[in-house]
mmCIF file of C-alpha atoms and ligand atoms in Angstrom:
data_model
loop_
_atom_site.group_PDB
_atom_site.id
_atom_site.type_symbol
_atom_site.label_atom_id
_atom_site.label_comp_id
_atom_site.label_asym_id
_atom_site.label_seq_id
_atom_site.Cartn_x
_atom_site.Cartn_y
_atom_site.Cartn_z
ATOM 1 C CA MET W 1 115.904 202.399 74.112
ATOM 2 C CA SER W 2 112.579 202.729 72.227
ATOM 3 C CA LYS W 3 111.890 200.047 69.548
ATOM 4 C CA ALA W 4 113.139 200.749 66.032
ATOM 5 C CA ILE W 5 110.965 203.560 64.668
ATOM 6 C CA ASN W 6 111.051 205.058 61.194
ATOM 7 C CA PHE W 7 111.521 208.745 60.419
ATOM 8 C CA GLU W 8 107.856 209.495 59.726
ATOM 9 C CA GLN W 9 106.632 207.745 62.895
ATOM 10 C CA ALA W 10 109.375 209.518 64.850
ATOM 11 C CA GLY W 11 108.205 212.880 63.499
ATOM 12 C CA LYS W 12 104.646 212.245 64.651
ATOM 13 C CA ARG W 13 105.787 211.000 68.071
ATOM 14 C CA VAL W 14 108.101 214.026 68.557
ATOM 15 C CA GLU W 15 105.152 216.387 67.809
ATOM 16 C CA GLU W 16 102.993 214.520 70.338
ATOM 17 C CA LEU W 17 105.683 214.473 73.027
ATOM 18 C CA VAL W 18 106.486 218.201 72.664
ATOM 19 C CA LEU W 19 102.808 219.194 73.007
ATOM 20 C CA THR W 20 102.268 216.830 75.942
ATOM 21 C CA LEU W 21 105.457 217.747 77.820
ATOM 22 C CA ASN W 22 104.841 221.503 77.353
ATOM 23 C CA GLN W 23 101.313 221.111 78.737
ATOM 24 C CA TYR W 24 102.667 219.139 81.712
ATOM 25 C CA SER W 25 105.297 221.878 82.243
ATOM 26 C CA HIS W 26 102.601 224.559 82.298
ATOM 27 C CA GLU W 27 100.608 222.614 84.899
ATOM 28 C CA TYR W 28 103.645 221.874 87.090
ATOM 29 C CA TYR W 29 105.665 225.116 86.889
ATOM 30 C CA ALA W 30 103.062 227.799 86.132
ATOM 31 C CA LEU W 31 99.928 226.450 87.827
ATOM 32 C CA ASP W 32 101.692 224.426 90.553
ATOM 33 C CA ALA W 33 99.033 221.777 89.769
ATOM 34 C CA PRO W 34 100.728 218.785 88.099
ATOM 35 C CA THR W 35 98.460 216.117 86.572
ATOM 36 C CA VAL W 36 101.223 213.503 86.099
ATOM 37 C CA SER W 37 103.997 212.174 88.323
ATOM 38 C CA ASP W 38 107.585 213.400 87.962
ATOM 39 C CA ALA W 39 108.477 209.838 86.918
ATOM 40 C CA GLU W 40 105.945 209.915 84.058
ATOM 41 C CA TYR W 41 107.217 213.356 82.933
ATOM 42 C CA ASP W 42 110.846 212.126 83.058
ATOM 43 C CA ARG W 43 109.952 208.957 81.097
ATOM 44 C CA LEU W 44 108.357 210.963 78.274
ATOM 45 C CA TYR W 45 111.210 213.514 78.366
ATOM 46 C CA ARG W 46 113.781 210.736 77.955
ATOM 47 C CA GLU W 47 111.794 209.282 75.045
ATOM 48 C CA LEU W 48 111.885 212.715 73.370
ATOM 49 C CA VAL W 49 115.649 213.079 73.959
ATOM 50 C CA ASN W 50 116.193 209.613 72.437
ATOM 51 C CA LEU W 51 114.153 210.475 69.339
ATOM 52 C CA GLU W 52 115.904 213.863 68.929
ATOM 53 C CA THR W 53 119.248 212.089 69.290
ATOM 54 C CA MET W 54 118.234 209.498 66.659
ATOM 55 C CA TYR W 55 116.826 212.128 64.289
ATOM 56 C CA PRO W 56 118.350 215.575 65.224
ATOM 57 C CA GLU W 57 116.569 217.239 62.299
ATOM 58 C CA LEU W 58 113.258 216.440 64.047
ATOM 59 C CA THR W 59 114.188 218.660 67.028
ATOM 60 C CA LYS W 60 111.587 221.436 67.283
ATOM 61 C CA GLN W 61 112.389 224.959 68.506
ATOM 62 C CA ASP W 62 109.613 224.655 71.132
ATOM 63 C CA SER W 63 110.911 221.327 72.413
ATOM 64 C CA PRO W 64 111.439 221.385 76.206
ATOM 65 C CA THR W 65 114.954 220.045 75.506
ATOM 66 C CA GLN W 66 115.787 223.376 73.806
ATOM 67 C CA ARG W 67 114.922 225.640 76.739
ATOM 68 C CA VAL W 68 118.299 226.006 78.394
ATOM 69 C CA GLY W 69 121.279 226.775 76.197
ATOM 70 C CA ASP W 70 124.804 225.699 77.226
ATOM 71 C CA ALA W 71 126.364 229.016 76.275
ATOM 72 C CA LEU W 72 126.942 231.622 78.955
ATOM 73 C CA ILE W 73 125.486 235.027 78.156
ATOM 74 C CA GLU W 74 128.183 237.625 77.334
ATOM 75 C CA GLY W 75 126.054 240.529 78.499
ATOM 76 C CA PHE W 76 122.585 242.005 78.031
ATOM 77 C CA GLU W 77 121.874 243.833 74.767
ATOM 78 C CA LYS W 78 119.689 246.928 74.959
ATOM 79 C CA VAL W 79 116.158 246.592 73.569
ATOM 80 C CA GLU W 80 113.872 249.515 72.719
ATOM 81 C CA HIS W 81 110.292 248.690 73.731
ATOM 82 C CA SER W 82 107.576 248.814 71.036
ATOM 83 C CA SER W 83 105.667 251.176 73.346
ATOM 84 C CA GLN W 84 106.613 252.703 76.672
ATOM 85 C CA MET W 85 106.214 250.366 79.671
ATOM 86 C CA LEU W 86 104.088 252.506 81.938
ATOM 87 C CA SER W 87 104.575 253.331 85.560
ATOM 88 C CA LEU W 88 101.544 253.716 87.799
ATOM 89 C CA GLU W 89 100.537 256.520 90.132
ATOM 90 C CA ASN W 90 100.137 255.340 93.722
ATOM 91 C CA ALA W 91 97.314 255.665 96.219
ATOM 92 C CA PHE W 92 97.719 254.938 99.933
ATOM 93 C CA ASN W 93 94.169 255.364 101.250
ATOM 94 C CA LEU W 94 90.499 255.432 100.261
ATOM 95 C CA GLU W 95 90.439 259.225 99.822
ATOM 96 C CA GLU W 96 93.163 259.020 97.155
ATOM 97 C CA LEU W 97 91.241 256.221 95.394
ATOM 98 C CA GLU W 98 88.094 258.360 95.422
ATOM 99 C CA ALA W 99 90.070 261.300 93.962
ATOM 100 C CA PHE W 100 91.306 258.928 91.189
ATOM 101 C CA ASP W 101 87.696 257.894 90.525
ATOM 102 C CA ARG W 102 86.564 261.536 90.276
ATOM 103 C CA ARG W 103 89.344 262.276 87.748
ATOM 104 C CA VAL W 104 88.240 259.289 85.666
ATOM 105 C CA GLU W 105 84.579 260.378 85.820
ATOM 106 C CA GLN W 106 85.560 263.875 84.620
ATOM 107 C CA GLN W 107 87.359 262.509 81.545
ATOM 108 C CA ALA W 108 85.262 259.461 80.644
ATOM 109 C CA LYS W 109 82.520 260.080 78.096
ATOM 110 C CA SER W 110 80.969 256.625 78.332
ATOM 111 C CA SER W 111 80.012 254.269 81.133
ATOM 112 C CA HIS W 112 82.752 252.050 82.419
ATOM 113 C CA THR W 113 83.656 249.409 84.997
ATOM 114 C CA TYR W 114 86.863 248.925 86.936
ATOM 115 C CA LEU W 115 89.056 245.842 87.077
ATOM 116 C CA SER W 116 90.943 245.250 90.338
ATOM 117 C CA GLU W 117 94.021 243.059 90.082
ATOM 118 C CA MET W 118 96.739 241.931 92.473
ATOM 119 C CA LYS W 119 99.959 243.928 92.236
ATOM 120 C CA ILE W 120 102.705 241.283 91.965
ATOM 121 C CA ASP W 121 105.984 242.135 93.707
ATOM 122 C CA GLY W 122 108.442 240.984 91.071
ATOM 123 C CA LEU W 123 110.117 242.528 88.060
ATOM 124 C CA ALA W 124 108.388 243.674 84.911
ATOM 125 C CA ILE W 125 109.026 241.844 81.664
ATOM 126 C CA ALA W 126 107.927 242.306 78.033
ATOM 127 C CA ILE W 127 107.819 239.205 75.801
ATOM 128 C CA LYS W 128 107.275 239.074 72.033
ATOM 129 C CA TYR W 129 105.817 236.004 70.326
ATOM 130 C CA GLU W 130 105.822 235.560 66.536
ATOM 131 C CA ASN W 131 103.415 232.996 65.070
ATOM 132 C CA GLY W 132 103.185 231.580 68.574
ATOM 133 C CA TYR W 133 106.947 231.230 69.167
ATOM 134 C CA LEU W 134 108.818 233.206 71.875
ATOM 135 C CA VAL W 135 111.253 235.449 69.994
ATOM 136 C CA GLN W 136 112.344 238.140 72.463
ATOM 137 C CA ALA W 137 112.089 239.047 76.143
ATOM 138 C CA ALA W 138 113.229 242.304 77.717
ATOM 139 C CA THR W 139 113.266 243.833 81.185
ATOM 140 C CA ARG W 140 111.465 247.137 81.793
ATOM 141 C CA GLY W 141 114.644 249.209 82.131
ATOM 142 C CA ASP W 142 113.611 252.880 82.166
ATOM 143 C CA GLY W 143 110.297 252.092 80.479
ATOM 144 C CA ARG W 144 111.573 252.878 76.985
ATOM 145 C CA VAL W 145 114.773 250.779 76.787
ATOM 146 C CA GLY W 146 115.272 247.505 78.634
ATOM 147 C CA GLU W 147 117.729 244.606 78.531
ATOM 148 C CA ASP W 148 117.405 241.521 76.353
ATOM 149 C CA VAL W 149 116.913 238.550 78.708
ATOM 150 C CA THR W 150 115.516 236.164 76.093
ATOM 151 C CA GLN W 151 117.885 233.278 76.929
ATOM 152 C CA ASN W 152 117.063 233.492 80.628
ATOM 153 C CA ILE W 153 113.312 233.782 80.031
ATOM 154 C CA ARG W 154 113.444 230.668 77.815
ATOM 155 C CA ALA W 155 114.951 228.865 80.816
ATOM 156 C CA ILE W 156 111.858 229.573 82.955
ATOM 157 C CA SER W 157 109.626 226.519 82.512
ATOM 158 C CA ALA W 158 106.555 228.442 83.707
ATOM 159 C CA ILE W 159 106.778 230.711 80.642
ATOM 160 C CA PRO W 160 105.681 229.032 77.373
ATOM 161 C CA ILE W 161 108.194 229.069 74.492
ATOM 162 C CA ARG W 162 105.236 228.403 72.191
ATOM 163 C CA LEU W 163 101.660 229.618 72.648
ATOM 164 C CA ARG W 164 98.601 227.451 71.996
ATOM 165 C CA ASP W 165 97.717 229.734 69.058
ATOM 166 C CA ASN W 166 100.117 230.779 66.288
ATOM 167 C CA VAL W 167 99.597 234.414 67.266
ATOM 168 C CA THR W 168 102.027 237.327 66.907
ATOM 169 C CA CYS W 169 101.732 239.503 69.982
ATOM 170 C CA GLU W 170 103.546 241.250 72.794
ATOM 171 C CA VAL W 171 102.612 240.540 76.399
ATOM 172 C CA ARG W 172 103.849 242.085 79.629
ATOM 173 C CA GLY W 173 103.841 240.838 83.142
ATOM 174 C CA GLU W 174 105.849 240.300 86.276
ATOM 175 C CA VAL W 175 108.511 237.625 86.814
ATOM 176 C CA TYR W 176 108.495 236.543 90.458
ATOM 177 C CA MET W 177 110.024 233.965 92.775
ATOM 178 C CA PRO W 178 107.398 232.002 94.751
ATOM 179 C CA LYS W 179 107.816 232.428 98.525
ATOM 180 C CA GLY W 180 108.642 228.724 99.013
ATOM 181 C CA SER W 181 111.404 228.826 96.402
ATOM 182 C CA PHE W 182 112.803 231.982 97.997
ATOM 183 C CA VAL W 183 113.076 230.341 101.437
ATOM 184 C CA LYS W 184 114.679 227.210 99.915
ATOM 185 C CA LEU W 185 117.180 229.259 97.857
ATOM 186 C CA ASN W 186 118.258 231.396 100.832
ATOM 187 C CA LYS W 187 118.663 228.299 103.003
ATOM 188 C CA GLU W 188 120.946 226.733 100.375
ATOM 189 C CA ARG W 189 122.940 229.971 99.953
ATOM 190 C CA ASP W 190 123.296 230.374 103.713
ATOM 191 C CA GLU W 191 124.587 226.796 104.019
ATOM 192 C CA GLU W 192 127.072 227.541 101.214
ATOM 193 C CA GLY W 193 128.218 230.660 103.039
ATOM 194 C CA LYS W 194 126.861 232.896 100.275
ATOM 195 C CA ASP W 195 124.970 236.191 100.746
ATOM 196 C CA ILE W 196 121.244 235.646 101.036
ATOM 197 C CA PHE W 197 118.624 237.692 99.127
ATOM 198 C CA ALA W 198 116.679 240.305 101.081
ATOM 199 C CA ASN W 199 113.323 239.420 99.505
ATOM 200 C CA PRO W 200 111.793 237.382 96.638
ATOM 201 C CA ARG W 201 111.835 240.393 94.325
ATOM 202 C CA ASN W 202 115.594 240.855 94.660
ATOM 203 C CA ALA W 203 116.061 237.094 94.259
ATOM 204 C CA ALA W 204 114.035 237.120 91.038
ATOM 205 C CA ALA W 205 115.911 240.162 89.690
ATOM 206 C CA GLY W 206 119.294 238.673 90.569
ATOM 207 C CA THR W 207 118.318 235.375 88.955
ATOM 208 C CA LEU W 208 117.030 236.954 85.745
ATOM 209 C CA ARG W 209 120.213 239.002 85.381
ATOM 210 C CA ASN W 210 122.357 235.924 85.811
ATOM 211 C CA LEU W 211 124.759 235.244 82.928
ATOM 212 C CA ASN W 212 124.215 231.488 83.173
ATOM 213 C CA PRO W 213 120.749 230.321 81.988
ATOM 214 C CA LYS W 214 121.297 227.017 83.836
ATOM 215 C CA ILE W 215 121.244 228.953 87.131
ATOM 216 C CA THR W 216 118.085 230.773 86.035
ATOM 217 C CA ALA W 217 116.533 227.386 85.190
ATOM 218 C CA SER W 218 117.358 226.063 88.654
ATOM 219 C CA ARG W 219 115.642 228.838 90.617
ATOM 220 C CA ASN W 220 111.960 228.011 89.885
ATOM 221 C CA LEU W 221 110.906 231.495 88.781
ATOM 222 C CA ASN W 222 107.327 232.063 87.673
ATOM 223 C CA ALA W 223 105.439 234.923 86.022
ATOM 224 C CA PHE W 224 101.966 236.462 85.858
ATOM 225 C CA PHE W 225 100.961 238.222 82.619
ATOM 226 C CA TYR W 226 98.566 241.151 82.841
ATOM 227 C CA THR W 227 99.085 243.327 79.768
ATOM 228 C CA LEU W 228 98.361 242.498 76.136
ATOM 229 C CA VAL W 229 99.857 245.163 73.849
ATOM 230 C CA ASP W 230 97.374 246.416 71.190
ATOM 231 C CA PRO W 231 94.636 244.213 72.690
ATOM 232 C CA GLU W 232 91.878 245.404 70.349
ATOM 233 C CA GLU W 233 93.893 244.066 67.391
ATOM 234 C CA HIS W 234 93.382 240.647 68.995
ATOM 235 C CA GLY W 235 89.677 241.219 69.556
ATOM 236 C CA ALA W 236 89.862 242.050 73.266
ATOM 237 C CA ASN W 237 87.816 245.144 74.192
ATOM 238 C CA THR W 238 88.332 245.057 77.964
ATOM 239 C CA GLN W 239 91.188 244.280 80.340
ATOM 240 C CA LYS W 240 89.214 241.243 81.565
ATOM 241 C CA GLU W 241 88.936 239.910 77.993
ATOM 242 C CA ALA W 242 92.669 240.523 77.457
ATOM 243 C CA ILE W 243 93.535 238.499 80.583
ATOM 244 C CA GLU W 244 91.263 235.630 79.553
ATOM 245 C CA LEU W 245 92.710 235.675 76.007
ATOM 246 C CA MET W 246 96.299 235.445 77.315
ATOM 247 C CA ASN W 247 95.159 232.604 79.580
ATOM 248 C CA ALA W 248 93.657 230.769 76.579
ATOM 249 C CA TRP W 249 96.968 231.159 74.706
ATOM 250 C CA GLY W 250 98.724 229.302 77.541
ATOM 251 C CA LEU W 251 100.179 232.262 79.471
ATOM 252 C CA HIS W 252 100.018 232.194 83.268
ATOM 253 C CA VAL W 253 97.601 234.861 84.465
ATOM 254 C CA ASN W 254 96.363 235.760 87.940
ATOM 255 C CA HIS W 255 92.666 234.872 88.195
ATOM 256 C CA GLU W 256 92.164 236.779 91.467
ATOM 257 C CA TYR W 257 90.886 239.850 89.643
ATOM 258 C CA GLU W 258 87.439 241.360 90.192
ATOM 259 C CA CYS W 259 85.328 243.438 87.859
ATOM 260 C CA ILE W 260 83.637 246.156 89.951
ATOM 261 C CA GLN W 261 81.076 248.839 89.171
ATOM 262 C CA SER W 262 81.924 251.568 91.673
ATOM 263 C CA ILE W 263 84.856 252.730 93.732
ATOM 264 C CA ASP W 264 83.306 251.802 97.101
ATOM 265 C CA GLU W 265 83.376 248.131 96.017
ATOM 266 C CA VAL W 266 87.145 248.349 95.434
ATOM 267 C CA TRP W 267 87.712 248.854 99.161
ATOM 268 C CA ALA W 268 86.039 245.513 99.884
ATOM 269 C CA TYR W 269 88.373 243.849 97.335
ATOM 270 C CA ILE W 270 91.424 245.553 98.895
ATOM 271 C CA GLU W 271 90.461 244.439 102.410
ATOM 272 C CA LYS W 272 89.857 240.876 101.141
ATOM 273 C CA VAL W 273 93.238 240.750 99.374
ATOM 274 C CA GLU W 274 95.046 242.314 102.348
ATOM 275 C CA LYS W 275 93.640 239.524 104.548
ATOM 276 C CA GLU W 276 94.630 236.681 102.219
ATOM 277 C CA ARG W 277 98.027 238.225 101.302
ATOM 278 C CA GLN W 278 99.996 236.219 103.915
ATOM 279 C CA ASP W 279 98.627 232.921 102.604
ATOM 280 C CA LEU W 280 99.438 233.572 98.948
ATOM 281 C CA PRO W 281 102.386 231.566 97.528
ATOM 282 C CA TYR W 282 103.737 234.787 95.962
ATOM 283 C CA GLU W 283 104.358 238.301 97.241
ATOM 284 C CA ILE W 284 102.106 241.192 96.360
ATOM 285 C CA ASP W 285 102.589 244.845 97.333
ATOM 286 C CA GLY W 286 99.156 246.192 96.528
ATOM 287 C CA VAL W 287 96.216 246.226 94.156
ATOM 288 C CA VAL W 288 96.096 247.695 90.650
ATOM 289 C CA LEU W 289 92.818 249.380 89.706
ATOM 290 C CA LYS W 290 92.151 249.986 86.001
ATOM 291 C CA VAL W 291 89.314 251.191 83.835
ATOM 292 C CA ASN W 292 88.223 247.900 82.271
ATOM 293 C CA GLU W 293 87.005 249.126 78.838
ATOM 294 C CA PHE W 294 89.897 249.989 76.481
ATOM 295 C CA SER W 295 87.739 252.552 74.634
ATOM 296 C CA VAL W 296 87.244 254.423 77.914
ATOM 297 C CA GLN W 297 90.980 254.126 78.738
ATOM 298 C CA GLU W 298 91.526 256.022 75.455
ATOM 299 C CA GLU W 299 89.010 258.710 76.515
ATOM 300 C CA VAL W 300 90.665 259.127 79.917
ATOM 301 C CA GLY W 301 94.187 259.197 78.457
ATOM 302 C CA MET W 302 97.602 259.629 80.031
ATOM 303 C CA THR W 303 99.671 262.089 82.001
ATOM 304 C CA VAL W 304 103.305 262.589 80.934
ATOM 305 C CA LYS W 305 104.497 259.498 82.746
ATOM 306 C CA ALA W 306 101.488 257.438 83.768
ATOM 307 C CA PRO W 307 98.008 256.419 82.619
ATOM 308 C CA ARG W 308 95.070 258.363 84.067
ATOM 309 C CA TRP W 309 92.969 255.204 83.777
ATOM 310 C CA ALA W 310 94.906 253.161 86.332
ATOM 311 C CA ILE W 311 96.248 253.506 89.839
ATOM 312 C CA ALA W 312 98.207 251.282 92.231
ATOM 313 C CA TYR W 313 96.904 251.033 95.779
ATOM 314 C CA LYS W 314 99.959 250.199 97.878
ATOM 315 C CA PHE W 315 99.775 248.164 101.077
ATOM 316 C CA LYS W 316 101.731 249.415 104.063
ATOM 317 C CA ALA W 317 105.231 247.870 103.885
ATOM 318 C CA GLU W 318 105.313 244.620 105.859
ATOM 319 C CA GLU W 319 107.278 244.780 109.123
ATOM 320 C CA ALA W 320 110.788 243.450 108.486
ATOM 321 C CA GLN W 321 110.867 239.719 109.218
ATOM 322 C CA THR W 322 112.740 239.438 112.532
HETATM 323 N N1 1X8 Q 1 103.747 249.373 86.399
HETATM 324 C C1 1X8 Q 1 102.624 248.808 85.920
HETATM 325 O O1 1X8 Q 1 102.020 249.248 84.961
HETATM 326 C C2 1X8 Q 1 102.107 247.579 86.598
HETATM 327 C C3 1X8 Q 1 102.740 246.829 87.542
HETATM 328 C C4 1X8 Q 1 101.987 245.702 87.947
HETATM 329 C C5 1X8 Q 1 102.344 244.687 88.880
HETATM 330 N N2 1X8 Q 1 103.531 244.742 89.528
HETATM 331 N N3 1X8 Q 1 101.500 243.667 89.137
HETATM 332 C C6 1X8 Q 1 100.298 243.583 88.509
HETATM 333 C C7 1X8 Q 1 99.897 244.552 87.593
HETATM 334 C C8 1X8 Q 1 98.572 244.422 86.929
HETATM 335 N N4 1X8 Q 1 97.804 243.387 87.275
HETATM 336 O O2 1X8 Q 1 98.266 245.240 86.091
HETATM 337 C C9 1X8 Q 1 100.756 245.603 87.311
HETATM 338 S S1 1X8 Q 1 100.560 246.921 86.206
#
């Protein structure tokens, strides 16, 4: 038990512990790059639990002890998205990418670059933060209406419940199950005589739709964020700036993107990614190519269901694992 500590000292120490433990969580769960031992994390966590037990009113809403509620979820409320979650047109070869580039050139009035990003094979999520605090998370659903999965998202240690800045924003990304966690989970389920998941995407979807946040917490889900809603309101003028801003706020982003000038460079990026795909600790099913400058995205505009300023190059489906 920690030495007798007065209320004011306890308040300061709780603040310190919450910031420190949340940073350690980000390194361990999101970056898979811990800087302290599990024992050190557990020691600090126990100190925080003791202080919150001694002074319950000092418990902060972004405390790591508040991530996983005890209550089961009755069901998933419907949530209408602030703006439609877009779907992407697909390309399956270089010719189709070149046709995409020609369409962009026809519409764009100003010079632009492209940003190539990995296409994460998970499930899309939209998360709202108010003054830095996670307030709501919803699945994509049909793009306009999704399901409220806030309690389950709070249980994913790789997703911050408080950002480094007290910013009000909405971010979107992909929740995924790392390949290693998928293999471990299926091994456990097989040993328990339960059905196994066909792939990490199904495992992530099944986990996120679980009515018990404790089960969600146990499955080591992660997420990459790649969309900042209304980015220019936050001072980001390109997709690259939006990614780096979300990273600075403490959100897990995928740094394997490349800013490229012309479409023939994208093929080099695709071939590079296709080679390293097997060695990645997460599954990808392609590359997303976007016009980098938001002002040019506006010029290029949308079709009825998808942006004209982006396209998904899809890899050939991997042979079924025998
Ligand atoms: N449907 C969509 O708009 C997207 C889907 C995905 C995905 N599964 N992974 C990465 C990105 C990205 N980096 O933009 C996008 S964008």
